Each structure stands twice: as C-alpha cells, then as structure tokens.
Coordinates of C-alpha atoms and ligand atoms in Angstrom, one line a residue:
L1021 CA 16.9 227.4 66.2
Q1022 CA 15.5 229.9 63.7
A1023 CA 15.1 232.8 66.2
P1024 CA 18.5 233.1 67.9
S1025 CA 20.4 232.3 64.7
S1026 CA 20.3 235.8 63.4
Q1027 CA 21.9 236.9 66.7
L1028 CA 24.4 234.2 66.3
L1029 CA 25.4 235.7 63.1
S1030 CA 26.2 239.1 64.6
V1031 CA 27.8 237.7 67.7
S1032 CA 30.1 235.5 65.7
S1033 CA 31.3 238.3 63.5
K1034 CA 32.1 240.3 66.6
K1035 CA 33.9 237.3 67.9
L1036 CA 35.9 237.2 64.8
Q1037 CA 36.8 240.8 65.2
A1038 CA 37.9 240.1 68.7
L1039 CA 40.0 237.1 67.6
K1040 CA 41.8 239.3 65.0
L1041 CA 42.5 241.9 67.7
N1042 CA 43.8 239.2 70.0
A1043 CA 46.1 237.9 67.3
A1044 CA 47.5 241.3 66.8
S1045 CA 47.8 242.3 70.4
G1046 CA 50.2 239.5 71.3
L1047 CA 48.4 238.3 74.4
P1048 CA 49.9 235.2 75.8
Q1049 CA 48.5 232.1 74.2
A1050 CA 46.9 230.8 77.4
L1051 CA 45.0 234.0 77.9
R1052 CA 43.9 234.1 74.3
T1053 CA 42.6 230.6 74.5
L1054 CA 40.7 231.4 77.7
R1055 CA 39.1 234.5 76.2
F1056 CA 38.2 232.4 73.1
A1057 CA 36.6 229.8 75.3
V1058 CA 34.6 232.4 77.2
Q1059 CA 33.4 233.9 74.0
C1060 CA 32.5 230.5 72.6
S1061 CA 30.5 229.5 75.7
S1062 CA 28.7 232.9 75.7
V1063 CA 27.7 232.2 72.1
S1064 CA 26.6 228.6 72.6
S1065 CA 24.7 229.4 75.8
R1066 CA 22.2 231.3 73.7
A1067 CA 21.4 228.2 71.7
E1068 CA 21.3 224.5 72.1
P1069 CA 24.4 222.6 73.1
A1070 CA 26.7 222.1 70.1
A1071 CA 26.2 218.3 69.9
A1072 CA 22.5 218.6 69.5
R1073 CA 22.8 221.0 66.6
R1074 CA 24.9 218.8 64.3
R1075 CA 23.3 217.2 61.3
S1076 CA 24.3 213.8 59.9
A1077 CA 24.3 212.2 56.5
S1078 CA 25.1 208.5 57.3
Y1079 CA 27.3 208.0 54.2
K1080 CA 28.6 204.5 53.7
D1081 CA 32.3 203.6 53.6
C1082 CA 34.2 203.6 50.4
V1083 CA 33.1 200.6 48.4
W1084 CA 36.7 199.6 47.4
D1085 CA 39.1 198.4 50.1
Y1086 CA 42.2 200.6 50.4
N1087 CA 44.2 197.5 51.5
Y1088 CA 43.3 195.9 48.2
I1089 CA 44.1 199.0 46.2
Q1090 CA 47.5 199.6 47.8
N1091 CA 48.7 196.0 48.3
S1092 CA 46.9 193.4 46.1
M1093 CA 45.5 195.2 43.0
Q1094 CA 47.3 193.6 40.1
I1095 CA 48.2 196.0 37.3
Y1096 CA 49.1 194.1 34.1
Y1097 CA 48.7 196.5 31.2
T1098 CA 51.5 199.0 32.1
D1099 CA 54.0 196.3 31.1
V1100 CA 56.2 197.7 28.3
W1101 CA 55.3 194.7 26.1
F1102 CA 51.7 195.9 25.8
K1103 CA 52.9 199.5 25.1
R1104 CA 55.1 198.2 22.2
Q1105 CA 52.2 196.3 20.7
A1106 CA 50.0 199.4 20.9
E1107 CA 52.6 201.6 19.3
K1108 CA 52.8 199.3 16.3
L1109 CA 49.0 199.3 16.0
V1110 CA 48.9 203.1 16.2
L1111 CA 51.2 203.2 13.2
E1112 CA 49.0 200.9 11.2
V1113 CA 45.9 202.9 12.1
G1114 CA 47.7 206.1 11.1
V1115 CA 48.3 204.6 7.7
M1116 CA 44.6 203.7 7.5
L1117 CA 43.6 207.3 8.5
R1118 CA 45.8 208.9 5.9
S1119 CA 44.7 206.6 3.1
E1120 CA 41.0 207.4 3.6
V1121 CA 40.3 210.1 1.1
G1122 CA 36.5 210.3 0.8
Q1123 CA 34.8 212.9 2.9
A1124 CA 32.1 210.5 4.3
G1125 CA 34.7 207.8 5.1
Q1126 CA 37.0 210.3 6.8
L1127 CA 34.2 211.7 9.0
E1128 CA 33.1 208.2 10.0
L1129 CA 36.6 207.2 10.9
V1130 CA 37.2 210.3 13.0
D1131 CA 33.9 209.7 14.8
D1132 CA 34.9 206.1 15.5
L1133 CA 38.3 207.0 16.7
Q1134 CA 36.8 209.6 19.1
R1135 CA 34.3 207.2 20.5
L1136 CA 36.8 204.4 20.8
G1137 CA 38.9 206.7 23.0
L1138 CA 41.8 206.7 20.4
A1139 CA 41.6 210.2 19.0
Y1140 CA 44.4 211.5 21.3
H1141 CA 46.9 209.4 19.3
F1142 CA 45.9 211.1 16.1
K1143 CA 45.3 214.7 17.2
E1144 CA 47.3 216.3 14.3
E1145 CA 45.9 214.0 11.6
I1146 CA 42.3 214.6 12.8
G1147 CA 42.8 218.4 13.1
A1148 CA 44.1 218.5 9.5
I1149 CA 41.2 216.4 8.2
M1150 CA 38.6 218.7 9.9
E1151 CA 40.3 221.8 8.6
K1152 CA 40.5 220.4 5.1
I1153 CA 36.8 219.5 5.1
Y1154 CA 35.9 222.9 6.4
L1155 CA 38.0 224.8 3.9
A1156 CA 36.9 222.7 0.9
G1157 CA 33.3 223.6 1.9
K1158 CA 32.0 220.4 0.3
Y1159 CA 30.0 219.5 3.3
L1160 CA 27.9 222.5 2.5
T1161 CA 26.2 220.7 -0.4
V1162 CA 26.0 217.2 1.1
T1163 CA 22.5 215.9 0.6
D1164 CA 22.9 212.7 2.6
L1165 CA 21.6 213.4 6.0
H1166 CA 24.0 211.2 7.9
T1167 CA 27.1 212.8 6.4
A1168 CA 25.8 216.3 6.7
A1169 CA 24.9 215.8 10.4
L1170 CA 28.2 214.1 11.2
A1171 CA 30.2 216.9 9.5
F1172 CA 28.2 219.5 11.4
R1173 CA 28.7 217.8 14.8
L1174 CA 32.4 217.1 14.3
L1175 CA 33.2 220.5 12.9
R1176 CA 31.5 222.3 15.8
Q1177 CA 33.1 219.9 18.3
H1178 CA 36.4 221.0 17.0
G1179 CA 35.4 224.6 17.6
I1180 CA 34.6 225.5 14.0
P1181 CA 31.5 227.7 13.8
V1182 CA 29.7 226.0 10.9
S1183 CA 26.2 227.3 10.2
Q1184 CA 22.9 225.4 10.7
D1185 CA 22.0 226.3 7.2
I1186 CA 23.4 223.1 5.9
F1187 CA 20.2 221.4 7.1
R1188 CA 17.9 223.7 5.0
C1189 CA 17.9 221.2 2.1
F1190 CA 16.3 218.6 4.4
M1191 CA 13.3 220.8 5.1
D1192 CA 10.1 221.3 3.2
E1193 CA 10.2 224.6 1.4
G1194 CA 8.1 227.2 3.0
T1195 CA 7.6 225.3 6.3
A1196 CA 10.0 225.2 9.1
R1197 CA 9.6 221.4 9.2
F1198 CA 12.0 218.5 8.3
K1199 CA 10.7 216.3 5.5
P1200 CA 8.7 213.5 7.1
S1201 CA 10.3 211.0 4.7
L1202 CA 13.6 211.4 6.5
A1203 CA 12.2 209.4 9.4
D1204 CA 12.9 206.2 7.6
D1205 CA 16.6 206.9 7.5
V1206 CA 17.4 205.8 11.1
K1207 CA 21.2 206.3 10.8
G1208 CA 20.7 209.8 9.4
M1209 CA 18.1 210.6 12.1
L1210 CA 20.4 209.4 14.8
A1211 CA 23.2 211.6 13.4
L1212 CA 20.9 214.6 13.2
Y1213 CA 19.8 214.0 16.8
E1214 CA 23.4 214.0 18.1
A1215 CA 24.2 217.1 16.0
S1216 CA 21.3 219.1 17.4
Y1217 CA 23.0 219.1 20.8
L1218 CA 25.8 221.3 19.4
S1219 CA 23.3 224.1 18.9
V1220 CA 23.5 227.7 20.3
E1221 CA 20.6 229.9 21.4
G1222 CA 18.2 230.9 18.7
E1223 CA 19.0 228.2 16.2
T1224 CA 15.4 227.2 15.6
M1225 CA 16.2 224.7 12.9
L1226 CA 18.3 222.7 15.3
E1227 CA 15.6 222.9 17.9
E1228 CA 13.2 221.5 15.4
A1229 CA 15.8 218.8 14.5
S1230 CA 16.0 217.8 18.1
D1231 CA 12.3 217.4 18.7
F1232 CA 11.7 215.8 15.3
T1233 CA 14.5 213.2 15.7
A1234 CA 13.8 212.4 19.4
A1235 CA 10.1 211.8 18.7
H1236 CA 10.7 209.5 15.7
L1237 CA 13.6 207.6 17.3
N1238 CA 11.6 206.9 20.4
R1239 CA 8.8 205.5 18.3
Q1240 CA 11.2 203.3 16.3
L1241 CA 12.8 201.7 19.3
D1242 CA 10.5 198.7 19.1
D1243 CA 10.8 198.2 15.4
V1244 CA 14.5 197.9 14.9
D1245 CA 16.9 195.0 15.4
P1246 CA 18.5 194.5 18.9
Y1247 CA 21.8 196.0 17.9
L1248 CA 20.2 199.2 16.6
E1249 CA 17.8 199.3 19.5
D1250 CA 20.8 199.5 21.9
L1251 CA 22.4 202.3 19.9
L1252 CA 19.1 204.3 19.9
A1253 CA 18.4 203.7 23.6
H1254 CA 21.9 204.8 24.4
A1255 CA 21.6 208.0 22.4
L1256 CA 18.2 208.8 23.7
E1257 CA 19.3 208.3 27.3
M1258 CA 21.9 211.0 26.9
P1259 CA 23.4 212.6 23.8
L1260 CA 27.0 212.0 22.9
H1261 CA 27.9 215.6 23.4
W1262 CA 27.1 215.3 27.1
R1263 CA 28.9 212.0 27.7
T1264 CA 32.4 211.5 29.0
Q1265 CA 35.0 209.9 26.9
R1266 CA 36.1 207.0 29.1
S1267 CA 32.6 205.7 29.8
E1268 CA 31.6 206.2 26.2
A1269 CA 34.7 204.3 25.1
R1270 CA 34.0 201.3 27.3
W1271 CA 30.4 201.1 26.1
F1272 CA 31.2 201.7 22.5
I1273 CA 34.0 199.1 22.3
E1274 CA 32.0 196.4 23.9
E1275 CA 28.4 197.1 22.9
A1276 CA 28.5 199.0 19.7
Y1277 CA 31.7 199.0 17.6
G1278 CA 32.6 195.5 18.6
K1279 CA 29.2 194.2 17.3
R1280 CA 29.1 196.3 14.1
P1281 CA 29.2 194.0 11.1
D1282 CA 31.6 196.1 9.1
M1283 CA 34.0 197.0 11.9
S1284 CA 37.8 197.0 11.5
P1285 CA 39.4 194.3 13.6
L1286 CA 42.6 196.5 13.7
L1287 CA 40.7 199.4 15.2
L1288 CA 38.9 197.2 17.7
Q1289 CA 42.1 195.5 18.8
L1290 CA 43.9 198.8 19.3
A1291 CA 40.9 200.2 21.2
K1292 CA 40.8 197.4 23.7
L1293 CA 44.5 197.3 24.2
D1294 CA 44.7 201.1 24.6
F1295 CA 41.8 201.2 27.0
N1296 CA 43.5 198.7 29.2
I1297 CA 46.9 200.3 29.1
V1298 CA 45.4 203.7 30.0
Q1299 CA 43.4 202.0 32.7
G1300 CA 46.6 200.6 34.1
M1301 CA 48.1 204.1 34.4
H1302 CA 45.0 205.3 36.2
Q1303 CA 45.3 202.3 38.5
E1304 CA 48.9 203.2 39.4
E1305 CA 47.9 206.8 40.1
L1306 CA 45.0 205.5 42.3
R1307 CA 47.4 203.3 44.2
D1308 CA 49.7 206.3 45.0
L1309 CA 46.8 208.6 45.8
S1310 CA 45.2 206.1 48.0
R1311 CA 48.5 205.9 50.1
W1312 CA 48.5 209.7 50.3
W1313 CA 44.8 209.7 51.5
S1314 CA 45.2 206.9 54.0
K1315 CA 48.2 208.6 55.6
L1316 CA 46.3 211.8 56.1
E1317 CA 43.8 209.8 58.3
L1318 CA 41.1 212.5 57.8
G1319 CA 38.5 209.7 57.9
K1320 CA 39.3 208.9 61.5
E1321 CA 38.7 212.3 62.8
L1322 CA 35.9 213.2 60.5
S1323 CA 33.8 210.1 60.4
F1324 CA 30.7 212.0 59.4
A1325 CA 32.3 213.0 56.1
R1326 CA 32.3 211.1 52.8
D1327 CA 35.3 209.0 52.1
S1328 CA 35.6 209.8 48.5
L1329 CA 39.1 209.1 47.3
V1330 CA 38.2 206.4 44.7
V1331 CA 35.2 208.3 43.4
S1332 CA 37.3 211.4 43.2
H1333 CA 39.8 209.6 41.0
L1334 CA 36.8 208.5 38.9
W1335 CA 35.9 212.2 38.4
S1336 CA 39.6 212.8 37.4
I1337 CA 39.7 210.2 34.7
Q1338 CA 36.4 211.4 33.4
I1339 CA 37.7 215.0 33.2
S1340 CA 41.1 214.3 31.9
P1341 CA 41.7 210.7 30.8
E1342 CA 44.7 211.0 28.4
P1343 CA 48.1 209.8 29.7
Q1344 CA 49.8 213.2 29.2
Y1345 CA 47.5 214.9 31.8
E1346 CA 48.6 212.8 34.7
A1347 CA 49.5 215.9 36.8
C1348 CA 46.0 217.2 36.3
R1349 CA 44.5 214.0 37.4
R1350 CA 46.6 213.7 40.6
V1351 CA 45.7 217.3 41.5
F1352 CA 42.0 216.8 40.8
T1353 CA 41.7 213.7 42.9
K1354 CA 43.3 215.4 45.9
V1355 CA 41.2 218.5 45.4
I1356 CA 37.9 216.6 45.1
A1357 CA 38.6 214.4 48.1
L1358 CA 39.4 217.5 50.2
V1359 CA 36.5 219.5 48.9
S1360 CA 34.1 216.6 49.6
T1361 CA 35.3 216.5 53.2
I1362 CA 35.2 220.2 53.7
D1363 CA 31.8 220.6 52.1
D1364 CA 30.5 218.0 54.6
I1365 CA 31.9 220.1 57.5
Y1366 CA 30.0 223.2 56.2
D1367 CA 26.8 221.4 55.2
I1368 CA 26.5 218.7 57.8
Y1369 CA 28.7 218.7 60.9
G1370 CA 30.0 222.1 61.6
T1371 CA 28.2 224.7 63.6
L1372 CA 27.9 228.2 62.1
E1373 CA 30.5 229.6 64.5
E1374 CA 33.0 226.8 63.5
V1375 CA 32.6 227.3 59.8
E1376 CA 33.0 231.1 60.3
L1377 CA 36.3 230.3 61.9
F1378 CA 37.3 227.9 59.2
T1379 CA 36.5 230.4 56.5
D1380 CA 38.6 233.1 58.3
A1381 CA 41.5 230.7 58.6
V1382 CA 41.5 229.9 54.9
E1383 CA 41.3 233.6 54.1
R1384 CA 44.3 234.3 56.3
W1385 CA 46.2 231.3 54.7
N1386 CA 48.8 230.9 57.3
I1387 CA 49.5 228.3 59.9
D1388 CA 48.4 230.6 62.7
G1389 CA 45.0 230.5 61.2
M1390 CA 44.8 227.0 62.5
K1391 CA 45.1 227.9 66.2
Q1392 CA 41.6 229.3 66.4
L1393 CA 40.0 226.1 65.1
P1394 CA 38.3 223.3 67.1
D1395 CA 40.4 220.2 67.2
Y1396 CA 38.4 218.2 64.6
M1397 CA 39.0 221.0 62.1
K1398 CA 42.7 221.4 62.7
K1399 CA 43.7 218.3 60.8
C1400 CA 41.5 219.2 57.9
Y1401 CA 42.9 222.7 57.7
M1402 CA 46.5 221.6 57.8
A1403 CA 45.8 218.9 55.2
L1404 CA 44.4 221.5 52.9
Y1405 CA 47.1 224.0 53.6
N1406 CA 49.9 221.6 53.2
T1407 CA 48.5 219.9 50.1
V1408 CA 47.8 223.1 48.3
N1409 CA 51.2 224.6 49.2
T1410 CA 52.9 221.5 48.0
M1411 CA 51.1 221.8 44.7
A1412 CA 52.2 225.4 44.4
Y1413 CA 55.8 224.4 45.3
E1414 CA 55.8 221.9 42.4
V1415 CA 54.6 224.5 40.0
L1416 CA 57.4 226.9 41.2
R1417 CA 60.0 224.1 40.9
D1418 CA 58.9 222.8 37.5
K1419 CA 57.7 225.9 35.7
G1420 CA 59.1 228.8 37.7
I1421 CA 55.7 230.4 38.3
D1422 CA 54.4 231.5 41.7
V1423 CA 50.8 230.5 41.8
T1424 CA 50.3 230.5 45.7
N1425 CA 48.1 233.6 45.5
N1426 CA 45.9 232.2 42.7
L1427 CA 45.4 229.0 44.6
K1428 CA 44.8 230.7 47.9
T1429 CA 42.4 233.1 46.4
T1430 CA 40.3 230.4 44.7
W1431 CA 40.1 228.3 47.9
A1432 CA 39.1 231.3 50.0
R1433 CA 36.4 232.2 47.5
L1434 CA 35.0 228.7 47.7
M1435 CA 35.0 228.8 51.5
R1436 CA 33.1 232.2 51.4
S1437 CA 30.5 230.6 49.1
Y1438 CA 30.1 227.7 51.5
L1439 CA 29.8 230.1 54.4
K1440 CA 27.1 232.1 52.7
E1441 CA 25.1 228.9 52.3
A1442 CA 25.7 228.0 55.9
R1443 CA 24.5 231.5 57.0
W1444 CA 21.4 231.2 54.8
Y1445 CA 20.6 227.8 56.3
H1446 CA 21.1 228.9 59.9
S1447 CA 19.0 232.1 59.4
G1448 CA 16.3 230.3 57.5
H1449 CA 16.8 232.5 54.4
R1450 CA 15.1 231.4 51.3
P1451 CA 16.9 232.9 48.3
S1452 CA 15.3 233.5 44.9
L1453 CA 16.7 231.2 42.2
L1454 CA 18.7 234.2 40.9
E1455 CA 20.2 235.0 44.3
Y1456 CA 20.9 231.4 45.0
M1457 CA 22.7 230.8 41.7
S1458 CA 25.0 233.8 42.0
N1459 CA 26.6 232.0 44.9
A1460 CA 25.9 228.4 44.0
R1461 CA 27.8 228.6 40.7
I1462 CA 30.9 229.3 42.9
S1463 CA 30.1 226.7 45.6
I1464 CA 29.8 224.0 42.9
T1465 CA 33.6 224.2 42.6
T1466 CA 33.9 224.7 38.8
P1467 CA 35.9 227.9 39.3
L1468 CA 38.2 226.2 41.8
M1469 CA 38.6 223.1 39.6
T1470 CA 39.3 225.1 36.5
M1471 CA 42.0 227.2 38.3
H1472 CA 43.8 224.0 39.2
S1473 CA 43.1 222.4 35.8
H1474 CA 44.7 225.3 34.0
I1475 CA 47.7 225.6 36.4
F1476 CA 48.5 221.9 36.0
D1477 CA 48.2 221.8 32.3
P1478 CA 51.6 220.6 30.8
K1479 CA 52.0 224.1 29.2
P1480 CA 52.9 226.8 31.7
A1481 CA 49.9 229.2 32.5
T1482 CA 50.4 232.9 31.7
Q1483 CA 49.4 235.7 34.1
T1484 CA 46.9 236.9 31.6
E1485 CA 45.2 233.6 31.5
L1486 CA 45.1 233.3 35.3
E1487 CA 43.6 236.7 35.7
Y1488 CA 41.1 236.0 33.0
L1489 CA 40.0 232.9 34.9
E1490 CA 39.7 234.8 38.1
N1491 CA 37.2 237.1 36.5
D1492 CA 34.6 234.4 35.6
P1493 CA 34.6 234.4 31.9
N1494 CA 31.3 233.4 30.3
I1495 CA 32.4 229.9 29.4
L1496 CA 33.3 229.2 33.0
K1497 CA 30.1 230.8 34.3
W1498 CA 27.9 228.6 32.1
A1499 CA 29.8 225.4 32.8
S1500 CA 29.4 226.1 36.5
I1501 CA 25.7 226.7 36.2
I1502 CA 25.1 223.4 34.4
F1503 CA 27.2 221.5 37.0
R1504 CA 25.2 223.2 39.8
F1505 CA 21.8 222.3 38.3
C1506 CA 22.9 218.6 37.7
D1507 CA 24.2 218.4 41.3
D1508 CA 20.9 219.8 42.7
L1509 CA 18.8 217.5 40.6
G1510 CA 20.7 214.5 41.9
T1511 CA 21.4 215.5 45.5
S1512 CA 18.7 218.0 46.7
S1513 CA 16.2 215.4 47.9
D1514 CA 18.7 214.0 50.4
E1515 CA 20.0 217.5 51.3
M1516 CA 16.5 218.7 52.1
A1517 CA 15.8 215.6 54.2
R1518 CA 18.9 216.2 56.4
G1519 CA 18.5 220.0 56.4
D1520 CA 20.2 222.4 54.0
V1521 CA 19.6 225.6 52.1
P1522 CA 16.9 225.4 49.4
K1523 CA 18.7 224.3 46.2
S1524 CA 17.8 225.4 42.7
V1525 CA 14.8 223.0 42.5
Q1526 CA 13.4 224.4 45.8
C1527 CA 14.2 228.0 45.0
Y1528 CA 12.3 227.7 41.8
M1529 CA 9.4 226.0 43.6
N1530 CA 9.3 229.1 45.9
D1531 CA 9.7 231.6 43.1
A1532 CA 7.0 230.1 40.9
G1533 CA 4.8 228.3 43.3
A1534 CA 5.6 225.2 41.3
T1535 CA 5.4 221.5 42.4
E1536 CA 8.7 219.7 42.8
Q1537 CA 8.1 217.7 39.6
A1538 CA 7.5 220.9 37.6
A1539 CA 10.5 222.5 39.2
R1540 CA 12.7 219.6 38.3
N1541 CA 11.5 219.7 34.7
H1542 CA 12.2 223.5 34.6
V1543 CA 15.7 222.9 35.9
K1544 CA 16.3 220.2 33.3
G1545 CA 15.2 222.7 30.7
L1546 CA 17.7 225.2 32.1
V1547 CA 20.4 222.5 31.7
R1548 CA 19.5 222.2 28.1
E1549 CA 19.6 226.0 27.6
G1550 CA 22.9 226.2 29.6
W1551 CA 24.5 223.9 27.1
K1552 CA 23.6 226.2 24.2
K1553 CA 25.4 229.0 26.0
L1554 CA 28.3 226.8 26.7
N1555 CA 28.5 225.8 23.0
E1556 CA 28.4 229.4 22.0
Y1557 CA 31.1 230.6 24.4
R1558 CA 33.2 227.6 23.6
M1559 CA 33.3 228.6 20.0
E1560 CA 34.1 232.2 20.9
E1561 CA 36.8 231.4 23.5
R1562 CA 40.2 232.8 22.5
T1563 CA 42.1 233.2 25.7
L1564 CA 42.3 229.7 27.2
P1565 CA 44.1 226.8 25.4
D1566 CA 41.9 224.0 24.0
S1567 CA 43.1 221.5 26.6
T1568 CA 41.8 223.7 29.5
V1569 CA 38.5 224.3 27.7
E1570 CA 38.1 220.6 27.0
R1571 CA 38.6 219.7 30.7
L1572 CA 36.1 222.4 31.6
L1573 CA 33.5 220.7 29.3
N1574 CA 34.5 217.3 30.6
L1575 CA 33.9 218.4 34.2
T1576 CA 30.4 219.5 33.1
R1577 CA 29.9 216.2 31.3
A1578 CA 31.1 214.3 34.3
S1579 CA 28.5 216.0 36.4
Q1580 CA 25.8 214.9 33.9
C1581 CA 27.1 211.4 34.3
F1582 CA 27.4 211.3 38.2
Y1583 CA 24.1 212.9 38.9
Q1584 CA 22.1 211.2 36.1
D1585 CA 20.3 208.8 38.6
G1586 CA 20.7 210.5 41.9
D1587 CA 23.7 211.3 44.1
G1588 CA 26.4 209.3 42.3
H1589 CA 29.1 211.1 44.2
G1590 CA 27.9 210.6 47.7
V1591 CA 26.2 207.2 47.2
Q1592 CA 28.8 205.0 45.8
D1593 CA 27.3 201.5 46.0
G1594 CA 24.9 201.8 43.1
E1595 CA 25.7 202.9 39.5
T1596 CA 29.0 204.5 40.6
K1597 CA 30.3 201.1 41.8
Q1598 CA 29.6 199.6 38.4
L1599 CA 31.3 202.5 36.7
M1600 CA 34.4 202.2 39.0
A1601 CA 34.6 198.6 38.1
K1602 CA 34.4 199.3 34.4
L1603 CA 36.7 202.3 34.2
L1604 CA 39.2 201.6 37.0
F1605 CA 39.3 198.0 38.1
H1606 CA 38.3 195.6 35.3
P1607 CA 40.2 195.6 32.0
I1608 CA 38.2 194.9 28.8
P1609 CA 38.5 191.1 28.2
H1610 CA 40.7 190.2 25.3
S1611 CA 40.0 187.0 23.3
P1612 CA 43.3 185.3 22.4
H1613 CA 42.4 186.3 18.8
D1614 CA 42.7 189.9 19.9
M1615 CA 46.1 189.6 21.4
P1616 CA 48.8 191.5 19.5
G1617 CA 51.0 188.4 19.4
E1618 CA 48.6 186.7 17.1
R1619 CA 49.3 189.2 14.4
S1620 CA 52.0 188.8 11.8
Y1621 CA 54.8 190.9 13.2
Ligands
LIG2319 C1 29.0 217.5 45.7 O1 28.5 217.3 46.9 C2 30.4 217.5 45.9 F1 30.9 216.8 46.8 C3 31.2 218.1 45.0 C4 30.6 219.1 44.1 C5 32.6 217.8 45.0 C6 32.9 216.7 44.2 C7 33.2 217.0 42.8 C8 34.0 217.9 42.3 C9 34.8 218.9 43.0 C10 34.3 217.9 40.8 P1 27.2 218.1 47.4 O2 26.0 217.7 46.6 O3 27.1 217.9 48.9 O4 27.6 219.6 47.1 P2 26.8 220.8 47.5 O5 27.5 222.0 46.9 O6 25.4 220.7 47.0 O7 26.8 220.9 49.0
LIG2320 MN1 18.3 195.7 23.8
LIG2321 MN1 27.0 219.3 50.4
LIG2322 MN1 27.7 222.5 50.2
LIG2323 MN1 24.4 219.0 46.3

C-alpha cells in the first residue's frame, strides 16, 4: 500500500481537475457518470480492491436506548412548581450574599456558589464583590494563606490580572522557598495548590507553590480524616481550574459541601433543586435532538461510525450548561455528532479518493457537490449541508446576520485538515511534532466549535469578532493545542492499533527517540504549559465577549474530562456511562427534608 499511494495522490488530484472540468462543460449526466466510473476504476486498479483497504474500529452502540430517551424518559423537574420554589430560594441566597461583608466570608461564599453550580444566578452580585475586593486592595496584605490563595484564584478566574507577589509573605526571605511550617495548614495548602493552576509562563513562585503543595498534600492523604481525604484526592486527581462545572457541581453537592459540618442547608437545598431543574432542561433538549438524529438515519448507512448523539450532548452540557445557552447546546450536539461521523469516514472507512471528493464537495458547498460522491457519503454530505444551512437560516431569521460564509469556511477548513491527515497516512508520512500540530490544532475542531459557539451566543456576533476568530487568535490557538494533546493522550493507542497518522505522542517519539511513556509524560507537560499560555491570553483577551471565552475554556476542560482515562468519547460504556447517568439521567436524590414544601412559606 505504501508504494502506490503517492501515485494515488497525484492521480486523484488530476481526477478532481477532470471532475471540475466535467461539471463546467455540461456533459450529459450519464456520460459524466461513465467517465467518473472509468477514472475511478483506473485508479483502484493500481491498488487493492476498495473493500480490502478499509479499516475498522468496532465501536459499540450507544449505551442509552433512543426509544427510552424519546418515549419513556420521565422528566420531572421542569415542572413549574419546582421553578417557583427555586426562585424563592434564589432570593433568599441573594440576601445572604449581600449581607456577607467580611472579605474572607465573601470569597468563600463565591467559591461555594461556583462549585455548587449556582453562580449564574448571581452574576452581577459576584462581579461586584470581586471588583470591590480588587479595588480595595485588602487582599494584598492578607497573611492567612487560605484567604490569600482563594482571592488570587477567584480574581484571576474573573479575568483580573492580580500579581503572584501576594504570596511573597509566605516565603522564607532570601530563598525562593515557601515556609515549611505552612504544610500543617491543609486548608491553606489546598487553596494554594488550586491557585497555582491560574499561573502564566515565568511565574516561578507559583511553580514552586504547585510542587510544594502537591508533594505535601500527597503525603498527607493517609493522615487526614476520610472527608478531608476525599477533598484532597479529588484535587490531586485534577485541579479545579481544569474541571467542568456540571461534573464538579454533582460531586461537590453530594461528596463535599453536603458533608461539610458548617454548610448552609439553604444553599444545599437550592443547589440540589437547581441541579435537577437544569438537568431536566438538558433532558428535554436531548429528547428533541435524539429525534432529529434518529430521523437522519446516518447510523444505518454508516455502521462503521460512532453513534455519538448522547455523548455529544454530554459535551454540550459540559461546555455550556446554563439555561440561557440552550441554542449553543443544540448546535454543539448536532455539530459534534456530525463531526464524529465524518471524522470516522476520513480516519477509518473512507478511501483516500473518496475523502478527496468529500473535501472538494464541502469546499464547493452546493448540492451539486453531492453528485460526485459514492452513495454512502451522499447522505452524510446532505445531512451536513442541510443542518448547517438550517442553522445559518435561523441566525438570519433571528438576528438578521448572514453567517453562511463563516460556517462554510470553517467546515471546509476542518475537512482540509482531515484530508491532510488522510494523505499523510496513505503516503506513510511521519510529520515532526511541529508539522503535525500546525494541522492537528485545526482537526481537533476547536476553531469550528468556537465559530459556532460565538455565532449562537444570545448576543449577535459582529463582523469584527467573526473575522478575528477566523484568524486564529492566540487564545483559540492554545485552547486547540491543549484539546489536541488531551485527545491524543486518550485515543492514540487505539488509533495506532487500527492504523492512523502518528499523533503527538508518536511524533515526539520520532523527533526525540523517546519511549512511549517518556513521550506521554512530555505531552502531559505540554498540556500544563499550554494552560499557562491559555491563562495569559485569557486575561489579555479584549475582542471576544466573556461568554464565548468561557465556552472556549470549558471545551478545553471537557477534553481534560473525557480523555482523562482513555477514549471517553469513542468508548462510552466505562466512565462516560457513569457520567451520563449523573449529569443527564439521574437527578440528585432529595430527602423529604430538602423539599421546598417543608420550608415555612
Ligand atoms: C475525537 O475523535 C472526536 F470525535 C472529536 C474531537 C469530536 C468530538 C468532540 C468535539 C467536536 C468537541 P478522534 O480521537 O477520532 O479525533 P481525531 O481528530 O484524533 O481523529
Ligand atoms: Mn476516602
Ligand atoms: Mn478519528
Ligand atoms: Mn481524525
Ligand atoms: Mn484522536
């Protein structure tokens, strides 16, 4: 296969030329089809028969039954009664938030609200608190480690560029070391550990903080009570800054806040209720989207591809959980389900000639482009074309902006990056890590996802913002790089086994002559460095609105989550199934004591 494939490349580009000429010359359809067939057979006669050249992935079916989702899934929490109860509790918590005046108390309450998934109800109040703390500058002289670290993390999280210097008072003078006595303050150490993940490149104090806290906290795991042990283990497994809001909320409500001796029953009650109400909305969306997906019937034709509708919605709610971003979620789920299918055509089932034709059809972006495709690709092409055009229509209808060109351009760019990988694979090319990444940061879909994310934000996108996004701003570049590394860490073993281009791990092995384990560690280090860049560009970002930036970070976080223990996107019957149950299908149990009716109103 290796030898003739370079010829295949040149033949198929000639063939494309011929096809374009044919399309222009107005030959009768039958004649064009005939010429196409002749050209195809002359191509495939040089290599093995098409059937023998196809790879396979043996993905399993979707782990949740569509019949259940569409017809028997009971959705309780969207009932207006629950919403009314939640609204009352939101008012009470608002009073609680405004009556908290101490800086430490305010910071802790903001942190709890964020981790409980409730911050979106109090956006203005929280923004005002953060600004006041920053302007008053009192956090600069805080000598209690927990409060200082919490202030630092929350301020940076809100895009405020506070300096690492607030930690200088915790270091021994003259050395670049934290005072060893700090190690006894487990709560403070934990806060410093979490804060260190908000660092930017070159902040050596924070690097030291990260090493210092991780080493001590790991050592203390065995000496603390079971509650604290769980908190430490959770933090050490993955820092808060890399976690997605919905999975963190479910864990925090049930395993942390709910067990904390001094927790507020009011907050806990609202958190459970709100989690379930929002989950109910996500379920209703899933039910509709599942009908859309079933009707497309792509699975029937493309049985080799992943059936990823439910896991795609799981991505959506991780990227954009709040009720007001429903439009984003619906678009993301459709895009991810389509992307997963098309990616499998390029990576697994399609021959090189076929994916050349598919790429050409997407670049042409018209219904004639479909005619040149083999039957199994036609449905997929038309599903993509119709879905994306319908999305563009809705934007034109609702916001009066024509985004057809932006959407078409970003899809064509993704297809070109897929094609480049297919060409590399078929020609046996082994790119350097640098060459690989210049393409792989596009093929990971972050630019595509962010274009859709921004267009479907409730606020209409401006032409300036869309052009800015099309030119790969730094924040987008680094978010893409991290997602690609995470995906490669989780999926490249299976990809190599079935045949694919070398991914970042393998490219680095080739570049450096490293073992796979050493290469994996190197890539994990690059993820860590990537976050520093992302943190930096996030604080510098001035063109994109916060909501788009937040979804971009959440996409990156979702990738950390899905690929933490392997291919959580493609293999859905392990951790991913548990996560689907927790985030999509099973509400948080309420004891009767928690029910709003028990309270005195
Ligand atoms: C990953 O699959 C995959 F399907 C992606 C990135 C789409 C799903 C997620 C989003 C669009 C957010 P795979 O590992 O096969 O991707 P590559 O690019 O490695 O072929
Ligand atoms: Mn335990
Ligand atoms: Mn793939
Ligand atoms: Mn791919
Ligand atoms: Mn992959």
